[in-house]
Structures are given as C-alpha cells and as structure tokens.
Short mmCIF file of C-alpha atoms in Angstrom, two decimals:
data_model
loop_
_atom_site.label_atom_id
_atom_site.label_comp_id
_atom_site.label_asym_id
_atom_site.label_seq_id
_atom_site.Cartn_x
_atom_site.Cartn_y
_atom_site.Cartn_z
CA MET A 1 44.17 14.30 17.66
CA LYS A 2 40.55 14.75 19.05
CA ALA A 3 37.95 12.25 17.16
CA CYS A 4 35.31 14.30 15.13
CA ARG A 5 31.91 14.33 16.27
CA PRO A 6 28.93 15.14 13.92
CA ALA A 7 27.73 18.56 13.86
CA ARG A 8 24.09 19.07 15.09
CA PHE A 9 22.04 20.68 13.15
CA ALA A 10 18.59 22.53 13.67
CA SER A 11 16.89 20.11 11.07
CA ASN A 12 17.58 17.18 13.39
CA ALA A 13 15.86 18.71 16.23
CA PHE A 14 12.23 17.17 16.65
CA SER A 15 9.45 19.52 16.54
CA PRO A 16 6.05 18.07 17.54
CA SER A 17 4.05 21.03 15.91
CA TYR A 18 5.50 19.83 12.18
CA VAL A 19 3.56 16.94 10.58
CA ASP A 20 6.65 16.16 8.35
CA ALA A 21 8.33 15.89 11.97
CA TRP A 22 6.06 13.05 12.86
CA CYS A 23 6.42 11.27 9.79
CA ASN A 24 9.98 11.18 9.65
CA LYS A 25 10.00 9.79 13.11
CA GLY A 26 7.60 7.51 12.28
CA VAL A 27 9.44 6.18 9.25
CA SER A 28 12.38 5.67 11.49
CA PHE A 29 10.58 3.58 13.84
CA LEU A 30 9.20 1.62 11.01
CA HIS A 31 12.65 1.26 9.78
CA ALA A 32 13.73 -0.04 13.35
CA GLY A 33 10.88 -2.51 13.45
CA ARG A 34 8.80 -0.67 15.91
CA GLU A 35 5.53 -0.41 14.24
CA ALA A 36 3.74 0.39 17.47
CA ARG A 37 5.35 3.67 17.67
CA ALA A 38 5.20 4.33 14.28
CA ILE A 39 1.68 4.10 14.63
CA GLU A 40 1.43 6.92 17.12
CA CYS A 41 3.84 8.92 15.21
CA PHE A 42 1.48 9.06 11.88
CA THR A 43 -1.38 9.15 14.15
CA ALA A 44 0.20 12.32 15.90
CA ALA A 45 0.89 13.56 12.29
CA LEU A 46 -2.78 13.16 11.12
CA LYS A 47 -4.47 14.99 14.38
CA LEU A 48 -2.07 18.03 12.69
CA ASP A 49 -3.40 17.54 9.24
CA PRO A 50 -5.95 14.87 8.58
CA ASN A 51 -5.14 14.65 4.75
CA ALA A 52 -1.23 14.45 5.70
CA GLU A 53 -0.60 11.70 2.57
CA LEU A 54 2.19 9.78 3.80
CA ALA A 55 0.60 8.86 7.23
CA LEU A 56 -2.62 8.35 5.85
CA MET A 57 -0.80 5.54 3.26
CA THR A 58 1.45 4.13 5.91
CA LEU A 59 -1.16 3.91 8.69
CA GLY A 60 -3.47 2.19 6.16
CA ILE A 61 -0.73 -0.26 5.06
CA LEU A 62 0.45 -1.06 8.90
CA HIS A 63 -3.70 -1.40 9.79
CA ALA A 64 -4.23 -3.82 6.85
CA ARG A 65 -0.76 -5.92 8.13
CA ARG A 66 -2.79 -6.32 11.50
CA GLY A 67 -5.60 -7.58 10.00
CA ALA A 68 -7.54 -4.10 10.86
CA MET A 69 -9.36 -3.91 7.20
CA LYS A 70 -11.72 -1.69 8.35
CA ASP A 71 -9.32 1.12 9.47
CA ALA A 72 -7.18 0.44 6.32
CA VAL A 73 -9.98 0.73 4.04
CA ASP A 74 -11.14 4.12 5.83
CA LEU A 75 -7.35 5.76 5.73
CA LEU A 76 -6.67 4.65 2.17
CA SER A 77 -9.96 5.82 1.06
CA HIS A 78 -9.29 9.21 2.72
CA ALA A 79 -6.18 9.11 0.70
CA ALA A 80 -7.54 8.19 -2.39
CA SER A 81 -10.30 11.05 -1.93
CA GLU A 82 -7.81 13.58 -2.37
CA ASP A 83 -7.16 12.42 -5.93
CA ARG A 84 -3.64 11.45 -5.54
CA ASP A 85 -2.25 9.97 -8.79
CA TYR A 86 -0.44 7.29 -7.06
CA ALA A 87 -0.97 3.69 -8.38
CA THR A 88 0.67 2.00 -5.65
CA LEU A 89 -2.23 4.00 -3.29
CA TRP A 90 -4.97 2.59 -5.33
CA LEU A 91 -3.27 -1.20 -5.42
CA ASN A 92 -3.18 -0.74 -1.51
CA LEU A 93 -6.65 0.24 -1.18
CA GLY A 94 -7.95 -2.12 -3.52
CA THR A 95 -5.86 -5.13 -1.58
CA ALA A 96 -7.48 -4.04 1.76
CA LEU A 97 -10.82 -4.32 0.04
CA LEU A 98 -10.28 -7.69 -1.36
CA GLU A 99 -8.91 -8.51 2.10
CA SER A 100 -12.69 -7.36 3.32
CA LYS A 101 -14.34 -9.45 1.03
CA ASP A 102 -15.17 -6.61 -1.26
CA PRO A 103 -14.27 -7.60 -4.77
CA ASP A 104 -15.99 -5.54 -6.89
CA LYS A 105 -15.15 -2.27 -5.32
CA ALA A 106 -11.16 -3.73 -4.94
CA LEU A 107 -11.78 -4.40 -8.92
CA GLN A 108 -12.55 -0.64 -9.31
CA CYS A 109 -9.26 0.10 -7.27
CA PHE A 110 -7.16 -2.15 -9.26
CA ASN A 111 -8.48 -0.54 -12.56
CA VAL A 112 -7.48 2.86 -11.44
CA ALA A 113 -4.15 1.83 -10.48
CA LEU A 114 -3.60 0.24 -14.00
CA GLY A 115 -4.79 2.99 -15.52
CA ARG A 116 -2.05 5.13 -13.96
CA ARG A 117 0.33 2.77 -14.36
CA PRO A 118 -0.40 -0.22 -16.81
CA GLU A 119 2.80 -2.00 -16.58
CA PHE A 120 2.23 -2.68 -12.40
CA ALA A 121 2.93 -6.32 -12.17
CA GLU A 122 1.41 -6.44 -8.56
CA ALA A 123 -2.08 -4.41 -9.29
CA TRP A 124 -2.56 -7.12 -12.65
CA LEU A 125 -1.77 -9.82 -9.76
CA GLN A 126 -4.38 -8.19 -7.46
CA LYS A 127 -7.07 -7.62 -10.29
CA GLY A 128 -6.78 -11.57 -10.98
CA ARG A 129 -7.08 -12.49 -7.71
CA ALA A 130 -10.35 -10.13 -7.29
CA LEU A 131 -11.70 -11.93 -10.50
CA LEU A 132 -11.10 -15.13 -8.81
CA ALA A 133 -12.83 -14.30 -5.99
CA ALA A 134 -15.72 -12.79 -8.03
CA GLY A 135 -16.08 -16.22 -9.84
CA LYS A 136 -14.46 -14.84 -13.00
CA ALA A 137 -12.00 -17.29 -13.95
CA ASP A 138 -11.12 -16.64 -17.53
CA GLU A 139 -10.81 -13.11 -16.93
CA ALA A 140 -8.31 -13.71 -13.83
CA GLU A 141 -6.17 -15.87 -16.06
CA PHE A 142 -5.82 -13.24 -18.09
CA CYS A 143 -4.73 -10.77 -15.48
CA LEU A 144 -2.32 -13.47 -13.97
CA GLU A 145 -0.51 -13.90 -17.44
CA ARG A 146 -0.07 -10.43 -17.96
CA ALA A 147 1.52 -9.47 -14.48
CA LEU A 148 3.92 -12.74 -15.21
CA ARG A 149 4.97 -11.35 -18.66
CA ILE A 150 5.74 -7.92 -16.84
CA ARG A 151 7.53 -9.83 -14.15
CA PRO A 152 8.27 -13.39 -14.79
CA SER A 153 9.67 -13.58 -11.14
CA LEU A 154 6.45 -12.69 -9.77
CA ALA A 155 6.13 -16.36 -7.76
CA ALA A 156 2.81 -15.27 -6.15
CA ALA A 157 1.29 -14.79 -9.79
CA ARG A 158 2.97 -17.91 -10.80
CA GLU A 159 1.34 -19.98 -8.03
CA GLU A 160 -2.31 -18.64 -8.37
CA LEU A 161 -2.02 -19.21 -12.34
CA ASP A 162 -0.69 -22.69 -11.42
CA ALA A 163 -3.58 -23.37 -8.93
CA LEU A 164 -6.19 -21.88 -11.21
CA ARG A 165 -5.25 -24.00 -14.24
CA GLU A 166 -5.04 -27.19 -11.86
CA ALA A 167 -8.25 -26.59 -10.42
CA PRO A 168 -11.50 -28.62 -11.85
CA PRO A 169 -13.54 -26.97 -14.17
#
C-alpha cells in the first residue's frame, strides 16, 4: 500500500501580491524563531498596504524587542491612528513610549487600553510603571495592586510592588 501524500491546495501557494500572504509567511518565520526573515515579510506587506494592521503591530513589537523604540513607536502609533479597538495595541504602544522615556504619553495609552479592557492586568502593571517613572508612587501602588487583584500570578507586578514598598520614602 502506498503512503498517502497531503494534497496541495491553491491556498498553500505563496502569492507575493497579497498582504495576507506576506503576513502569514511572517508569522511562520516568527514561529520558527527567524525574526529577521519575519521583519522582511511584514515590511513587504506594508509596501502593499501601509495600513495592514497585523504587519504594523507585529513589526512594532519586533522593533521594540530589538530596542529600536523610535521605529516601534512610529509603527504602533500608525496602527493606533486607524482607531482600532485593540487594548493590546494600546498597551504595546504605551510600553514602547515608556521605554522611550515618555511616561506621560505612555500613561495616555495605558488609559485607552484600560478604557477598552478594564480588567487588563498587564495594562495596570505598565500604568503603574509609568506612574513610578513620573514620580507618582501612591498612584503607582494602586495600579500594581489592581494588576495583582486581577491576576495574582503576575510576578512582575508583585516585584514592582515589593520594590516600591521597600523603597525609602
């Protein structure tokens, strides 16, 4: 008996003129741990459609991971300018702004994220970090406690809260 081979479907063929094809290929490279190739694919997608949300958000996150905060902020800001309703997008933009030493703009983003998803523990954590960076320890403590009420296993919030409480006044 012959071994069965999987059928090849037209949808498996790569078409360089489709944004989704580039994004899917980029995601595949990400899953394979090949970030540089993923970046090439998402960049190609943006050349076809400068507003491709998956490409904008993923490239923004990848640039942030690599420490290219200006690029990350630019891409995530562009994605946010389309008024998308994704709390995670606003969290990622706020995080990139916080890493870029802009806690005030970061706070605005975290507030948008929390307005869209009030029980978003990571957004409460990052808002707490932004408030700490802005010198507002009491407000930061509230946010970190809120993050832990929502998700008690969020170790980063516990560490930030412990450090805040151990710090001299």
